[in-house]
PDB file of C-alpha atoms in Angstrom:
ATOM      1  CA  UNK A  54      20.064   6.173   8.616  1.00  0.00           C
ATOM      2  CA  UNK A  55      17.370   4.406   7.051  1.00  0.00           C
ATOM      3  CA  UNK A  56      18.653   0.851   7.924  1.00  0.00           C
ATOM      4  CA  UNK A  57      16.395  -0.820  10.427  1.00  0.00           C
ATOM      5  CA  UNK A  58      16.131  -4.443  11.965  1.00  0.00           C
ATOM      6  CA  UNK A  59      13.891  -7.681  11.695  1.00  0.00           C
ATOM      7  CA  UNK A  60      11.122  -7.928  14.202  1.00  0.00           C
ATOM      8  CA  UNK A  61      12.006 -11.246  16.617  1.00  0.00           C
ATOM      9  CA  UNK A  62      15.238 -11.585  15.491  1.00  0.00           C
ATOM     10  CA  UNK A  63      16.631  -8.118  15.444  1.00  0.00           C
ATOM     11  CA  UNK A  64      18.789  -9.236  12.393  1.00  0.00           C
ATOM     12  CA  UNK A  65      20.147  -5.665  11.010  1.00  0.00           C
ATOM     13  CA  UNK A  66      18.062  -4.927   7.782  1.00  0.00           C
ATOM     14  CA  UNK A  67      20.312  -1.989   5.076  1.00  0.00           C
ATOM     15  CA  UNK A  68      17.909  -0.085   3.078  1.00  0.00           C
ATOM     16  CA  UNK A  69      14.761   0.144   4.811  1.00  0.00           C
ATOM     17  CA  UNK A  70      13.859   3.319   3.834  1.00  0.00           C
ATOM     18  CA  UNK A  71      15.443   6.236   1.979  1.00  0.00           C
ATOM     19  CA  UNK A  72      16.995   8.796   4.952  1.00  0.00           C
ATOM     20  CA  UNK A  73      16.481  11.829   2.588  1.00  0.00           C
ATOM     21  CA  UNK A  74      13.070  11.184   1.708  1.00  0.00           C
ATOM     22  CA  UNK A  75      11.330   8.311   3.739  1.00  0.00           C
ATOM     23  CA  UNK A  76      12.571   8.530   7.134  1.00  0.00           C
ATOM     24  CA  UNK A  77      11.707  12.105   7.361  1.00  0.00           C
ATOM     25  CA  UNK A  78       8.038  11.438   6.242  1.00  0.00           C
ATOM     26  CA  UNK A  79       7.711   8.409   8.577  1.00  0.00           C
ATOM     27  CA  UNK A  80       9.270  10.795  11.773  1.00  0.00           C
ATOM     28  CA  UNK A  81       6.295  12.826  10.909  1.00  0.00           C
ATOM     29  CA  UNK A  82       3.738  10.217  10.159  1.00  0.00           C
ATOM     30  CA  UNK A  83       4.677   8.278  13.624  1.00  0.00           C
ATOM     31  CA  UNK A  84       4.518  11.494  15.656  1.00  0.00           C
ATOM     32  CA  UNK A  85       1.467  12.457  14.528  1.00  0.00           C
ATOM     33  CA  UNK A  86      -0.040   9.229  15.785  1.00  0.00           C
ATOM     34  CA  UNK A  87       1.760   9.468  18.852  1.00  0.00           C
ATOM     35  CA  UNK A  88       3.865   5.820  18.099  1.00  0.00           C
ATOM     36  CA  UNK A  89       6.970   5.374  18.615  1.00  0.00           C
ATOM     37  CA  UNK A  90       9.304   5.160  15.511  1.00  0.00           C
ATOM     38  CA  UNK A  91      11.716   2.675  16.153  1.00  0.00           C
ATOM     39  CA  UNK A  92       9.349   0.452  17.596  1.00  0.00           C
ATOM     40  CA  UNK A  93       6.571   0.696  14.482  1.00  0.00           C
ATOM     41  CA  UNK A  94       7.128  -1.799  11.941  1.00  0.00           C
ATOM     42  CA  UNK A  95       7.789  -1.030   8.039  1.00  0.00           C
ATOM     43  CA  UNK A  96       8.215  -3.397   5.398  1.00  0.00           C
ATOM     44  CA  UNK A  97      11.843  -4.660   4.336  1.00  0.00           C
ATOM     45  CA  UNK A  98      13.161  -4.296   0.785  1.00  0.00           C
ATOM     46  CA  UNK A  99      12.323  -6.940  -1.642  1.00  0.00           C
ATOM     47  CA  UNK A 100      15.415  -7.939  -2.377  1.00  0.00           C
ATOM     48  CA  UNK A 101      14.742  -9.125  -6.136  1.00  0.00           C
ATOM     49  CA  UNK A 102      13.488  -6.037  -6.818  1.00  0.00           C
ATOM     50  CA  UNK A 103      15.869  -3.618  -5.660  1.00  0.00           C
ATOM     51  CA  UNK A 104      15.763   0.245  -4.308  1.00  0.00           C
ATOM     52  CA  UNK A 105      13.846   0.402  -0.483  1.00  0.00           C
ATOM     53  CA  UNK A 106      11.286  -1.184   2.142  1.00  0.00           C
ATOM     54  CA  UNK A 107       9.399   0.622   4.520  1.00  0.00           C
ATOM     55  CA  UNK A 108       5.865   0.341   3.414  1.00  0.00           C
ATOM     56  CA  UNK A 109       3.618   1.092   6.111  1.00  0.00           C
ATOM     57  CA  UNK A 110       0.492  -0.638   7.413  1.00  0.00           C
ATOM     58  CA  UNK A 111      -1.764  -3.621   5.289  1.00  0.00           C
ATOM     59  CA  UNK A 112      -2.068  -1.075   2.182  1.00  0.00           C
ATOM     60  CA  UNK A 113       1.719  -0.474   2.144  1.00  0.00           C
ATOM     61  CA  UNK A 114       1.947   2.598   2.067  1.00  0.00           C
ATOM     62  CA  UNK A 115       5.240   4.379   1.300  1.00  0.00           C
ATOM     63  CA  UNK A 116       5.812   7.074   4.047  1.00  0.00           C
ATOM     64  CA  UNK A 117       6.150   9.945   1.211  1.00  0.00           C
ATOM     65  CA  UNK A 118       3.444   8.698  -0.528  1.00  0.00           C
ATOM     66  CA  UNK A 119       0.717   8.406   2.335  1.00  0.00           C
ATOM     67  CA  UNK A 120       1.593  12.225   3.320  1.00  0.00           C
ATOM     68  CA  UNK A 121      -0.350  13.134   0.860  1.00  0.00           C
ATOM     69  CA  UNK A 122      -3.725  10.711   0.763  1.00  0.00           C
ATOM     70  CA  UNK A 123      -3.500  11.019   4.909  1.00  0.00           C
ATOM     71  CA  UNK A 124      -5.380  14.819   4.951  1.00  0.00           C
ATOM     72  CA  UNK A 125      -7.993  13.101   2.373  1.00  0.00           C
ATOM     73  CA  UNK A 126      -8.777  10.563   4.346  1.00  0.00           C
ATOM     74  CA  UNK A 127      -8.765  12.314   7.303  1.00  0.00           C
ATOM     75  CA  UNK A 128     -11.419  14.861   6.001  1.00  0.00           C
ATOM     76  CA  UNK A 129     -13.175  12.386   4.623  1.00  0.00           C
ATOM     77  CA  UNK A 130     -13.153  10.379   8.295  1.00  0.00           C
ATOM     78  CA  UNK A 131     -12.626  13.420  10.172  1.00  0.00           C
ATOM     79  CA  UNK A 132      -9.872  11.180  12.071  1.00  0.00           C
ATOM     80  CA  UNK A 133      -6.399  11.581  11.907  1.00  0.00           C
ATOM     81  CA  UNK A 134      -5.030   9.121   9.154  1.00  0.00           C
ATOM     82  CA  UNK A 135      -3.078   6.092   9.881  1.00  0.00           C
ATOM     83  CA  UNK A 136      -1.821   3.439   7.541  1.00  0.00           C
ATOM     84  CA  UNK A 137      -2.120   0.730  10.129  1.00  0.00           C
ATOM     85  CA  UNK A 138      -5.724   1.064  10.403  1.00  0.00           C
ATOM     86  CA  UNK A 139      -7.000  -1.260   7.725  1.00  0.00           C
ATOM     87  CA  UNK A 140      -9.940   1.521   7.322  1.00  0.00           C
ATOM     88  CA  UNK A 141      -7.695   4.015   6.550  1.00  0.00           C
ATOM     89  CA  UNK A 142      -4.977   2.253   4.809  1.00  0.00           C
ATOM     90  CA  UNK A 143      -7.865   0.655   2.148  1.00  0.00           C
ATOM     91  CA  UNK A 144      -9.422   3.723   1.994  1.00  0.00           C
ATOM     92  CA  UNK A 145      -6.518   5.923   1.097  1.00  0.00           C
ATOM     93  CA  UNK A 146      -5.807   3.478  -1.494  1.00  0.00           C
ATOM     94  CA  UNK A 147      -9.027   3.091  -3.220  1.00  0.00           C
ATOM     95  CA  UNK A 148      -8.591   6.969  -3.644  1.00  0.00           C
ATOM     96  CA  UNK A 149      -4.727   5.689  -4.837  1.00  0.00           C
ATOM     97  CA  UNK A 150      -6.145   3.968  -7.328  1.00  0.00           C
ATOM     98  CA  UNK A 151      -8.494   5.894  -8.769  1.00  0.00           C
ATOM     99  CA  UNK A 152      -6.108   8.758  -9.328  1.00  0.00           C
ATOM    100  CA  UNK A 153      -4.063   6.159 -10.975  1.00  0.00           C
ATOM    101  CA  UNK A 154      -6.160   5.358 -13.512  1.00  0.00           C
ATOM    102  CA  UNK A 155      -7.710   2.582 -12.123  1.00  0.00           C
ATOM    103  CA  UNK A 156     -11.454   3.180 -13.514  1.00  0.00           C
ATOM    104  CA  UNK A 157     -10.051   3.278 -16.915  1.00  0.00           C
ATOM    105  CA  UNK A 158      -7.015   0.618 -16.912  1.00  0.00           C
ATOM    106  CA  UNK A 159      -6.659  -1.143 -13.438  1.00  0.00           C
ATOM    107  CA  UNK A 160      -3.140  -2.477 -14.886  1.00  0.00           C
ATOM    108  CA  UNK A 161      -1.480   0.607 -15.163  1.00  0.00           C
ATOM    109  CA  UNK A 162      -3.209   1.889 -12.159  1.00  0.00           C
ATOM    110  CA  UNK A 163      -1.650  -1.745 -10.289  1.00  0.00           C
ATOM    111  CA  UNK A 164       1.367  -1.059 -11.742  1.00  0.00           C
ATOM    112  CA  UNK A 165       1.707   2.082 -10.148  1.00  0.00           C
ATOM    113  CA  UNK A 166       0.666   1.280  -6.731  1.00  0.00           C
ATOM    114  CA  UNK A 167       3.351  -1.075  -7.137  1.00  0.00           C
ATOM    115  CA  UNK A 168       6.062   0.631  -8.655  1.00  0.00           C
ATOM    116  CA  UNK A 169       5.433   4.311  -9.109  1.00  0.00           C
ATOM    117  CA  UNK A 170       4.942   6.284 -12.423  1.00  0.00           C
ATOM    118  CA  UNK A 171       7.828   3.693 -13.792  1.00  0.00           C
ATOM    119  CA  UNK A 172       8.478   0.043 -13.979  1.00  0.00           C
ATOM    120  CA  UNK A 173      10.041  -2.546 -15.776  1.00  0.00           C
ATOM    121  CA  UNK A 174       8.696  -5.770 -17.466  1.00  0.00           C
ATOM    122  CA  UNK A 175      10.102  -7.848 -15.012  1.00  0.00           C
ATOM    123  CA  UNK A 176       7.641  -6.164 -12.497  1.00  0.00           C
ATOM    124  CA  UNK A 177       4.497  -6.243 -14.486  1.00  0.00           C
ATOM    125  CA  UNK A 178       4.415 -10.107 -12.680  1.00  0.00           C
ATOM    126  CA  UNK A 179       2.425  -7.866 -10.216  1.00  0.00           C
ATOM    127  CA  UNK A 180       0.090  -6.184 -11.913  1.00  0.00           C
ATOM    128  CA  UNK A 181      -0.888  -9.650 -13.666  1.00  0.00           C
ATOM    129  CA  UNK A 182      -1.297 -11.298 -10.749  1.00  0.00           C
ATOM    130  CA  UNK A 183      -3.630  -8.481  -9.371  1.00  0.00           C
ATOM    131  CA  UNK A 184      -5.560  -8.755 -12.497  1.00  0.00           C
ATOM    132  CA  UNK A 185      -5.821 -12.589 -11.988  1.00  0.00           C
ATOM    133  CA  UNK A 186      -6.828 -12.022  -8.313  1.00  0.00           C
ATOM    134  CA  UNK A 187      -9.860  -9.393  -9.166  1.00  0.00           C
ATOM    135  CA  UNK A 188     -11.029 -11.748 -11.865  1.00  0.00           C
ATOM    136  CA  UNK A 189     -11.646 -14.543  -9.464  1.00  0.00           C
ATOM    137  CA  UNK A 190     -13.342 -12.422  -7.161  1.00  0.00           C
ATOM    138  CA  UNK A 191     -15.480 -10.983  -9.788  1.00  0.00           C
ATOM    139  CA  UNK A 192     -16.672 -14.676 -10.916  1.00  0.00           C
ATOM    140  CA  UNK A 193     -17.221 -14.835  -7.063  1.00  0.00           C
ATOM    141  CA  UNK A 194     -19.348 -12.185  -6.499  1.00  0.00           C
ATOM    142  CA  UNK A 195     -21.454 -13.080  -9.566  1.00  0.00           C
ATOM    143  CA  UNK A 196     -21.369 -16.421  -8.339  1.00  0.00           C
ATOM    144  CA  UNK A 197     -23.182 -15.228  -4.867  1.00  0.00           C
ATOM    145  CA  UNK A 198     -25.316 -12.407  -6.720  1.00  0.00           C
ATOM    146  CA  UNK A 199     -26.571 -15.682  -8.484  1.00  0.00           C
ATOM    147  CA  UNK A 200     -26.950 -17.464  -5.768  1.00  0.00           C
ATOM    148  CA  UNK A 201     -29.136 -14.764  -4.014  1.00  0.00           C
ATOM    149  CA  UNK A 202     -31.463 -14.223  -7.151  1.00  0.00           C
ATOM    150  CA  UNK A 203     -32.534 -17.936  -6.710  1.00  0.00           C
ATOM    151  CA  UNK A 204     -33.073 -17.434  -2.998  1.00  0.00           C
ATOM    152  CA  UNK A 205     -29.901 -19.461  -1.828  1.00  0.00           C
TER     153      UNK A 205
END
């Protein structure tokens, strides 16, 4: 149906993926790594936002969506792909990102990983805060390159 339930409380959850589109991905997905579907967890919907959950793994992946970066990572591991494996999950979307743009204009590209091809103004609050976030850890790593230079 696409409606799920909360881990630990088993509160019923509407919306947690689309049943045309993201369940059957995610039957596939699961099978292929031999889990168990009703007992794999998904994200919920964010309810401010609107439309579905199920975003898979610490990359949060979309179950359509990682269908088609799963056989690039797998050549490129020569594993089967799985979005729970933070290897994988980072690694599929570096290769996200950079078809999104992101060498040329990480917002847009952040904005996609986000949202799709589309989104609104009152979602760009997560491509600036991504932005913000990669900043810091530039001055960081500039910081440490620094720090090594001097022999710290």
């Amino acid at each position: 149906t696409g409606d799920g339930v909360r881990l630990g409380s088993q509160v019923k959850v509407a919306k947690i993926m689309s049943p045309t589109r993201g369940v059957p991905a995610f039957i596939e997905i699961t099978k292929a790594l031999n889990r168990d579907p009703f007992q794999t967890p998904v994200s919920c919907p964010i309810a401010s936002v609107g439309g579905y959950g199920g975003a898979m793994g610490p990359a949060q992946f979309i179950s359509t969506t990682w269908l088609s970066y799963a056989p690039r990572v797998k050549e490129i591991t020569g594993q089967e792909a799985d979005p729970w494996n933070i290897r994988d999950a980072f690694f599929a979307a570096g290769l996200y990102l950079r078809d999104a743009g992101g060498i040329k204009d990480e917002f847009s590209a952040a904005m996609r990983y986000f949202s799709g091809g589309t989104w609104t103004k009152y979602e760009e609050f997560y491509g600036r805060s991504v932005l913000e976030i990669a900043s810091r850890y530039e001055e960081d790593i500039k910081t440490l390159d620094n720090n090594l230079a001097k022999g710290q």
